[in-house]
Coordinates of C-alpha atoms in Angstrom, one line a residue:
X52 CA 78.3 82.7 64.8
X53 CA 74.7 81.5 64.4
X54 CA 74.7 81.4 68.4
X55 CA 75.5 85.0 68.5
X56 CA 73.0 86.2 66.2
X57 CA 70.3 84.1 68.1
X58 CA 71.4 85.6 71.4
X59 CA 71.5 89.3 70.0
X60 CA 68.0 88.7 68.4
X61 CA 66.9 87.3 72.0
X62 CA 68.3 90.4 73.6
X63 CA 66.5 92.7 71.1
X64 CA 63.2 91.2 72.0
X65 CA 63.8 91.6 75.5
X66 CA 64.6 95.2 75.2
X67 CA 61.6 97.5 76.0
X68 CA 59.9 94.7 78.2
X69 CA 58.6 95.6 81.5
X70 CA 58.1 93.3 84.4
X71 CA 55.7 95.7 86.3
X72 CA 52.0 94.3 86.7
X73 CA 49.4 95.8 84.4
X74 CA 48.0 98.7 86.2
X75 CA 44.3 98.3 86.8
X76 CA 42.3 100.8 89.0
X77 CA 40.7 99.2 91.9
X78 CA 36.8 99.0 91.9
X79 CA 35.4 101.9 94.2
X80 CA 34.4 100.5 97.5
X81 CA 31.3 102.9 97.8
X82 CA 27.8 102.9 96.5
X83 CA 27.1 104.0 92.9
X84 CA 24.8 106.9 94.0
X85 CA 24.7 109.4 97.1
X86 CA 22.6 108.2 100.1
X87 CA 18.7 109.1 100.1
X88 CA 16.3 109.7 102.8
X89 CA 14.7 112.5 104.8
X90 CA 17.9 114.4 105.3
X91 CA 18.4 114.7 101.5
X92 CA 15.0 115.5 100.3
X93 CA 15.9 119.2 100.3
X94 CA 18.7 118.8 98.0
X95 CA 18.0 120.0 94.4
X96 CA 18.5 117.9 91.5
X97 CA 21.3 118.5 89.2
X98 CA 20.5 119.5 85.7
X99 CA 21.4 117.2 82.8
X100 CA 24.0 119.8 81.5
X101 CA 25.1 120.8 85.0
X102 CA 28.9 121.7 85.1
X103 CA 31.1 119.5 87.2
X104 CA 32.3 121.1 90.3
X105 CA 35.7 120.4 89.6
X106 CA 35.6 122.5 86.5
X107 CA 33.9 125.5 88.3
X108 CA 36.8 128.0 89.1
X109 CA 36.7 129.6 92.7
X110 CA 36.6 133.1 90.9
X111 CA 33.1 131.9 89.5
X112 CA 31.9 130.6 92.7
X113 CA 32.8 133.4 95.1
X114 CA 31.0 136.3 93.3
X115 CA 32.0 138.9 96.1
X116 CA 34.9 141.1 94.8
X117 CA 36.3 141.6 98.4
X118 CA 36.2 138.1 99.1
X119 CA 38.0 137.2 95.8
X120 CA 40.8 139.6 96.6
X121 CA 41.2 138.2 100.1
X122 CA 41.7 134.7 98.4
X123 CA 44.0 136.0 95.8
X124 CA 46.1 137.3 98.4
X125 CA 46.2 133.8 100.4
X126 CA 47.1 132.2 97.2
X127 CA 50.1 134.4 96.8
X128 CA 51.3 134.6 100.3
X129 CA 50.3 131.5 102.5
X130 CA 53.4 129.6 103.4
X131 CA 51.8 126.2 103.6
X132 CA 50.8 126.7 100.0
X133 CA 54.2 127.8 99.2
X134 CA 55.8 124.7 100.7
X135 CA 53.6 122.5 98.4
X136 CA 54.8 124.3 95.3
X137 CA 58.5 123.8 96.5
X138 CA 57.6 120.3 96.9
X139 CA 56.6 120.0 93.4
X140 CA 59.9 121.5 92.2
X141 CA 61.8 118.9 94.4
X142 CA 59.7 116.0 93.0
X143 CA 60.2 117.3 89.5
X144 CA 63.9 117.5 90.0
X145 CA 63.9 113.9 91.2
X146 CA 62.0 112.5 88.4
X147 CA 64.6 114.2 86.1
X148 CA 67.2 112.4 87.7
X149 CA 65.4 109.0 87.4
X150 CA 64.7 109.7 83.9
X151 CA 68.5 110.7 83.0
X152 CA 69.4 107.0 83.8
X153 CA 67.5 106.0 80.6
X154 CA 70.5 107.7 78.6
X155 CA 74.1 107.1 78.5
X156 CA 76.3 109.5 80.5
X157 CA 79.2 110.9 78.2
X158 CA 82.1 113.1 79.5
X159 CA 85.1 114.6 77.9
X160 CA 88.3 113.8 79.5
X161 CA 91.9 115.0 79.0
X162 CA 94.4 113.5 81.3
X163 CA 98.1 112.8 81.8
X164 CA 100.0 110.1 83.9
X165 CA 103.7 110.3 84.5
X166 CA 105.8 107.5 86.3
X167 CA 109.7 107.5 87.1
X168 CA 111.6 104.1 86.9
X169 CA 114.9 104.1 89.0
X170 CA 118.2 103.3 87.3
X171 CA 118.5 99.9 89.3
X172 CA 115.6 98.8 87.3
X173 CA 116.3 100.0 83.9
X174 CA 118.7 98.1 81.3
X175 CA 120.5 101.2 80.7
X176 CA 121.6 102.0 84.3
X177 CA 119.6 105.4 83.9
X178 CA 116.5 106.7 85.6
X179 CA 113.4 107.0 83.1
X180 CA 110.5 109.0 83.2
X181 CA 107.4 107.9 81.3
X182 CA 104.6 110.3 80.3
X183 CA 101.2 109.4 78.8
X184 CA 98.5 111.9 77.5
X185 CA 95.0 110.8 76.9
X186 CA 92.0 112.8 75.6
X187 CA 88.4 111.9 74.4
X188 CA 85.1 110.8 75.4
X189 CA 84.1 108.4 78.2
X190 CA 80.9 106.5 78.7
X191 CA 80.6 105.0 81.9
X192 CA 78.7 101.9 83.1
X193 CA 75.6 102.5 81.2
X194 CA 73.1 99.9 82.0
X195 CA 70.9 98.4 79.1
X196 CA 67.5 98.4 80.3
X197 CA 66.5 95.0 78.9
X198 CA 64.0 94.3 81.8
X199 CA 62.5 97.7 82.4
X200 CA 64.1 98.4 85.8
X201 CA 65.4 102.0 84.7
X202 CA 61.9 102.8 83.0
X203 CA 60.0 101.6 86.1
X204 CA 62.2 103.6 88.3
X205 CA 61.5 106.6 86.1
X206 CA 57.6 105.8 85.9
X207 CA 57.5 105.8 89.8
X208 CA 59.4 109.0 89.9
X209 CA 56.8 110.4 87.4
X210 CA 53.8 109.2 89.6
X211 CA 55.3 110.6 92.7
X212 CA 55.9 114.0 90.9
X213 CA 52.2 114.1 89.7
X214 CA 51.2 112.9 93.1
X215 CA 52.9 116.2 94.6
X216 CA 51.2 118.3 92.3
X217 CA 47.7 116.7 93.4
X218 CA 48.8 117.4 97.0
X219 CA 49.3 121.1 95.9
X220 CA 45.7 121.0 94.5
X221 CA 44.4 119.7 97.6
X222 CA 46.4 122.2 99.7
X223 CA 45.1 124.9 97.5
X224 CA 41.3 123.9 97.5
X225 CA 41.5 123.8 101.3
X226 CA 43.2 127.0 101.6
X227 CA 40.3 128.6 99.6
X228 CA 37.8 126.9 101.5
X229 CA 39.5 128.0 104.9
X230 CA 39.9 131.5 103.8
X231 CA 36.1 131.6 102.8
X232 CA 34.9 130.2 105.9
X233 CA 37.3 132.7 108.0
X234 CA 35.9 135.4 106.1
X235 CA 32.2 134.1 106.7
X236 CA 33.0 133.5 110.5
X237 CA 34.3 137.1 110.7
X238 CA 31.0 138.5 109.3
X239 CA 28.8 136.4 111.6
X240 CA 30.8 137.3 114.7
X241 CA 30.6 140.9 113.5
X242 CA 26.7 140.5 113.5
X243 CA 26.8 138.8 116.9
X244 CA 28.9 141.8 118.4
X245 CA 26.4 144.2 116.7
X246 CA 23.5 142.3 118.3
X247 CA 25.0 142.2 121.5
X248 CA 25.8 145.9 121.5
X249 CA 22.2 146.8 120.4
X250 CA 20.8 144.6 123.3
X251 CA 23.3 146.2 125.7
X252 CA 22.0 149.8 124.5
X253 CA 18.6 148.4 124.9
X254 CA 18.9 146.8 128.4
X255 CA 20.7 150.0 129.6
X256 CA 17.6 152.0 128.9
X257 CA 15.5 149.4 130.5
X258 CA 17.6 149.3 133.6
X259 CA 17.8 153.0 133.8
X260 CA 13.9 153.3 133.6
X261 CA 13.4 150.4 136.3
X262 CA 16.0 152.2 138.4
X263 CA 14.0 155.4 138.2
X264 CA 10.9 153.8 138.9
X265 CA 12.3 151.8 142.0
X266 CA 13.5 155.1 143.3
X267 CA 10.0 156.5 143.0
X268 CA 8.5 153.4 144.6
X269 CA 6.5 152.6 141.5
X270 CA 8.1 149.0 141.1
X271 CA 9.6 146.5 143.4
X272 CA 13.4 146.2 143.8
X273 CA 13.2 142.7 141.8
X274 CA 12.4 144.4 138.6
X275 CA 15.4 146.7 138.9
X276 CA 17.8 143.7 139.7
X277 CA 16.3 141.6 137.0
X278 CA 16.7 144.4 134.6
X279 CA 20.4 144.6 135.9
X280 CA 21.0 140.9 135.2
X281 CA 20.1 141.2 131.5
X282 CA 22.1 144.4 131.2
X283 CA 25.3 142.8 132.7
X284 CA 24.7 139.5 130.5
X285 CA 24.6 141.6 127.5
X286 CA 27.7 143.6 128.6
X287 CA 29.6 140.3 129.0
X288 CA 28.4 139.1 125.5
X289 CA 29.6 142.4 124.0
X290 CA 33.1 142.0 125.6
X291 CA 33.2 138.3 124.3
X292 CA 32.0 138.8 120.8
X293 CA 34.4 142.0 120.8
X294 CA 37.5 139.5 121.5
X295 CA 36.1 136.9 119.0
X296 CA 36.0 139.4 116.0
X297 CA 39.8 140.2 116.8
X298 CA 40.4 136.5 117.1
X299 CA 38.9 135.9 113.7
X300 CA 40.8 138.7 112.1
X301 CA 44.2 137.0 113.5
X302 CA 43.0 133.7 112.0
X303 CA 42.3 135.3 108.6
X304 CA 45.7 137.1 108.7
X305 CA 47.5 133.8 109.1
X306 CA 45.7 132.1 106.5
X307 CA 46.3 135.1 104.0
X308 CA 50.0 135.2 105.1
X309 CA 49.9 139.0 105.4
X310 CA 47.6 141.7 107.1
X311 CA 44.5 142.0 105.1
X312 CA 44.0 145.6 103.9
X313 CA 41.2 147.4 105.7
X314 CA 39.2 148.2 102.4
X315 CA 39.0 144.2 102.1
X316 CA 37.4 143.5 105.4
X317 CA 33.6 142.6 105.3
X318 CA 31.2 145.4 106.2
X319 CA 27.9 143.8 105.3
X320 CA 25.9 140.6 106.6
X321 CA 26.1 137.3 105.4
X322 CA 23.3 137.6 102.7
X323 CA 25.0 140.6 101.0
X324 CA 28.6 139.6 100.9
X325 CA 28.7 135.9 100.2
X326 CA 26.4 135.6 97.3
X327 CA 27.8 132.2 96.6
X328 CA 27.2 130.3 93.2
X329 CA 24.8 127.5 93.3
X330 CA 26.5 123.7 93.3
X331 CA 24.8 121.1 91.5
X332 CA 23.9 118.1 93.6
X333 CA 23.0 114.6 92.8
X334 CA 26.3 113.8 91.3
X335 CA 27.4 110.2 90.8
X336 CA 29.9 108.6 93.0
X337 CA 32.4 108.3 90.3
X338 CA 33.0 112.0 90.0
X339 CA 34.8 111.6 93.3
X340 CA 37.8 110.8 91.1
X341 CA 38.2 114.4 90.2
X342 CA 39.2 115.2 93.9
X343 CA 42.8 115.8 93.9
X344 CA 43.4 113.8 97.3
X345 CA 41.9 110.7 95.6
X346 CA 44.0 111.3 92.5
X347 CA 47.0 111.4 94.8
X348 CA 46.3 108.3 96.3
X349 CA 46.0 106.6 92.9
X350 CA 49.2 108.1 91.8
X351 CA 51.0 106.5 94.8
X352 CA 49.4 103.4 93.8
X353 CA 50.9 103.5 90.4
X354 CA 54.1 104.4 91.7
X355 CA 53.7 101.4 94.0
X356 CA 53.1 99.0 91.1
X357 CA 56.0 100.2 89.0
X358 CA 58.3 99.5 91.9
X359 CA 57.2 95.9 91.7
X360 CA 58.8 95.9 88.2
X361 CA 62.0 97.4 89.7
X362 CA 62.0 94.6 92.3
X363 CA 61.4 91.9 89.7
X364 CA 64.3 93.0 87.4
X365 CA 66.8 92.5 90.1
X366 CA 66.3 88.8 89.6
X367 CA 67.6 89.0 85.9
X368 CA 71.1 89.5 84.4
X369 CA 72.1 93.2 84.0
X370 CA 74.3 94.3 81.3
X371 CA 76.4 97.5 81.6
X372 CA 78.8 99.1 79.0
X373 CA 81.7 101.1 79.8
X374 CA 83.8 102.7 76.7
X375 CA 86.1 105.5 75.8
X376 CA 87.5 106.8 72.5
X377 CA 90.0 109.4 71.7
X378 CA 93.8 109.8 71.4
X379 CA 96.9 108.9 73.5
X380 CA 100.4 109.9 73.2
X381 CA 103.6 110.0 75.0
X382 CA 104.0 113.6 74.3
X383 CA 101.3 116.4 74.8
X384 CA 102.1 117.8 71.1
X385 CA 101.5 114.4 69.7
X386 CA 98.2 113.9 71.4
X387 CA 96.0 114.6 68.4
X388 CA 98.4 113.6 65.6
X389 CA 97.4 111.0 63.0
X390 CA 97.8 107.4 64.4
X391 CA 97.3 108.5 68.0
X392 CA 93.8 107.3 68.1
X393 CA 92.9 104.9 70.9
X394 CA 89.7 103.3 72.3
X395 CA 88.6 100.6 74.9
X396 CA 85.2 98.9 75.1
X397 CA 84.2 96.8 78.4
X398 CA 80.9 95.4 78.5
X399 CA 79.9 93.4 81.7
X400 CA 77.1 91.1 82.7
X401 CA 76.1 90.6 86.0
X402 CA 74.1 87.6 86.8
X403 CA 72.6 86.9 90.3
X404 CA 72.9 83.7 91.6
X405 CA 73.0 83.8 95.4
X406 CA 71.9 86.8 97.4
X407 CA 70.7 85.2 100.9
X408 CA 66.9 86.2 99.7
X409 CA 67.6 89.8 99.6
X410 CA 65.8 90.1 95.9
X411 CA 62.9 87.8 97.1
X412 CA 62.5 90.2 100.2
X413 CA 62.6 93.2 98.1
X414 CA 60.1 91.9 95.8
X415 CA 57.7 91.1 99.0
X416 CA 58.2 94.6 100.2
X417 CA 57.3 96.0 97.0
X418 CA 54.2 93.8 96.7
X419 CA 53.3 94.8 100.4
X420 CA 53.6 98.4 99.4
X421 CA 51.4 98.1 96.6
X422 CA 48.7 96.3 98.7
X423 CA 49.1 99.2 101.3
X424 CA 48.6 101.7 98.6
X425 CA 45.4 100.0 97.4
X426 CA 43.7 100.2 100.8
X427 CA 45.0 103.7 101.3
X428 CA 43.4 104.6 97.8
X429 CA 40.2 102.7 98.7
X430 CA 40.1 104.7 102.0
X431 CA 40.6 108.0 100.3
X432 CA 37.6 107.1 97.9
X433 CA 35.4 106.1 101.0
X434 CA 36.4 109.1 103.1
X435 CA 35.5 111.4 99.9
X436 CA 32.2 109.9 99.7
X437 CA 31.4 110.1 103.4
X438 CA 32.4 113.9 103.2
X439 CA 30.2 114.5 100.3
X440 CA 27.3 112.6 101.9
X441 CA 27.6 114.7 105.1
X442 CA 27.6 118.0 103.3
X443 CA 24.6 116.8 101.3
X444 CA 22.7 115.7 104.4
X445 CA 23.5 119.1 106.0
X446 CA 22.4 120.9 102.7
X447 CA 19.2 119.1 102.7
X448 CA 18.1 120.1 106.2
X449 CA 19.3 123.8 106.3
X450 CA 16.5 125.5 104.2
X451 CA 14.0 124.1 106.7
X452 CA 16.3 125.1 109.7
X453 CA 16.8 128.6 108.4
X454 CA 12.8 128.9 107.7
X455 CA 12.3 127.8 111.4
X456 CA 14.9 129.9 112.9
X457 CA 13.6 132.8 111.0
X458 CA 10.0 132.2 112.2
X459 CA 11.1 131.7 115.8
X460 CA 12.8 135.2 115.6
X461 CA 9.7 136.9 114.3
X462 CA 7.6 134.9 117.1
X463 CA 10.0 135.9 119.7
X464 CA 10.0 139.7 118.7
X465 CA 6.2 139.7 118.7
X466 CA 6.2 138.1 122.2
X467 CA 8.7 140.7 123.4
X468 CA 7.0 143.7 122.0
X469 CA 3.8 142.7 123.8
X470 CA 5.2 141.9 127.2
X471 CA 7.4 145.1 127.1
X472 CA 4.4 147.3 126.1
X473 CA 2.6 145.5 129.0
X474 CA 5.3 146.3 131.5
X475 CA 5.7 150.0 130.4
X476 CA 1.9 150.4 130.9
X477 CA 2.4 149.0 134.4
X478 CA 0.0 145.8 133.4
X479 CA 2.5 143.4 134.2
X480 CA 5.9 142.5 136.0
X481 CA 9.4 143.0 134.2
X482 CA 9.8 139.1 134.6
X483 CA 7.7 138.4 131.5
X484 CA 9.3 141.0 129.6
X485 CA 12.7 139.9 130.7
X486 CA 12.0 136.4 129.8
X487 CA 10.8 137.1 126.2
X488 CA 13.6 139.5 125.8
X489 CA 16.1 136.7 126.4
X490 CA 14.2 134.3 124.0
X491 CA 14.3 137.0 121.3
X492 CA 18.0 137.4 121.8
X493 CA 18.8 133.6 121.8
X494 CA 16.8 133.2 118.6
X495 CA 18.5 136.0 116.9
X496 CA 21.8 134.6 117.9
X497 CA 20.7 131.0 116.4
X498 CA 19.5 132.8 113.2
X499 CA 23.0 134.1 112.7
X500 CA 24.4 130.7 113.2
X501 CA 22.1 129.0 110.9
X502 CA 22.9 131.7 108.3
X503 CA 26.6 130.8 108.7
X504 CA 26.0 127.2 108.7
X505 CA 24.2 127.5 105.2
X506 CA 26.9 129.4 103.8
X507 CA 29.7 127.5 105.1
X508 CA 27.9 124.4 103.8
X509 CA 28.3 125.7 100.3
X510 CA 31.7 126.1 100.7
X511 CA 32.2 122.7 102.2
X512 CA 30.4 121.3 99.1
X513 CA 32.6 123.2 96.9
X514 CA 35.8 121.7 98.4
X515 CA 34.6 118.1 99.1
X516 CA 33.7 117.8 95.5
X517 CA 36.8 118.8 94.3
X518 CA 36.3 122.4 93.3
X519 CA 39.0 125.0 92.8
X520 CA 41.4 126.5 90.6
X521 CA 43.2 124.1 88.2
X522 CA 46.3 125.8 86.5
X523 CA 47.7 123.8 83.6
X524 CA 49.9 121.0 84.9
X525 CA 53.6 121.9 84.4
X526 CA 55.3 118.9 82.4
X527 CA 58.6 117.6 83.7
X528 CA 61.3 117.4 81.0
X529 CA 62.5 114.0 80.0

């Protein structure tokens, strides 16, 4: 009796224990501050009370109403995002399955069994028919989780579920940034098309004038042919950008998941339409933990850590209980009468002795998976750090690039105006006007590209710093 009490006390002490290693977040394998240098001098310092980017909702960041509505359409209709949401539901269901193993499974059962004994085997010389009716509750093979096997399986399922939620957040932030960049690219190509069409119109006028002067013998044929080369180049660019605008619209339609209403398409330039909110810079590297892809990698690491506990529990005894209770009778009418109660109780203990090294191999696999997850987590942090550093380096030089591009356009415009005026007065050949016109056209195209780079960089920073819409995380039952 005393030995039984000691045994039960020991089992009680074991109940609730877990063989999984204590989880510790790995040290970040990156610097504690963003890089510094000439490329980062143009990055403004963050205010002391600056709001973390991960807390800035995309509706706050993108102030243009048309762009907001396009993003809303994409969040509602994009098929990739829809798959991510369905993966969450799938992982949630799997977590609920894992959690259910913590509770015993009860089922109601009513059964009948009948058997016939031939006359040659009965003492009376007559065939006999025996019937038995049973009804009650059955608990089948409920495992007592003394060593945390089931709880660790449930923990791994929970972390996998939470990881799919982080994957959905990553997908959503990526989608928001892709839609915004596609929208900005469409605006930029619309401006390039407009510039090419204006240049085509201007060069058509110059060509017609040179053609008349050549016919009158005022200028040489080279002036007319030089004007024609510029005219045809502008005509080619107009056709190219006309096609590119159509391609941009197709790309935006795919991201949105449906046709973009005409009234939501951009009609202004980059400065008028985008109006992006400012992003605080100079953030410490530990804020990378707010990025959902980094959190997803950590969830995978936590799940792998819990699986070690599952593998370790396989080395220890497992105790399962099977029981039933109810009524039994040889007649259906007497099934629930007094004195018909019946029960059975069948505990079982399974002690692993020899398995050919399977449990040891499974434990080694679980440990290797944990080490792989550590490396993947560290790589996710390093990748996030590099992406933010790249975006900050680009941001630090964009204002200077934009200022230089604008100054280049202004200088090229003055040069073209002077050379065009000299040609119109017959004081110079068309070659100088042609060269300055081409320089102006290239400078104007470069200015559009730089403006697009500045606005796209703001979107990229918002993405790589973990910004985006963050709905309340749905809680799994269990």
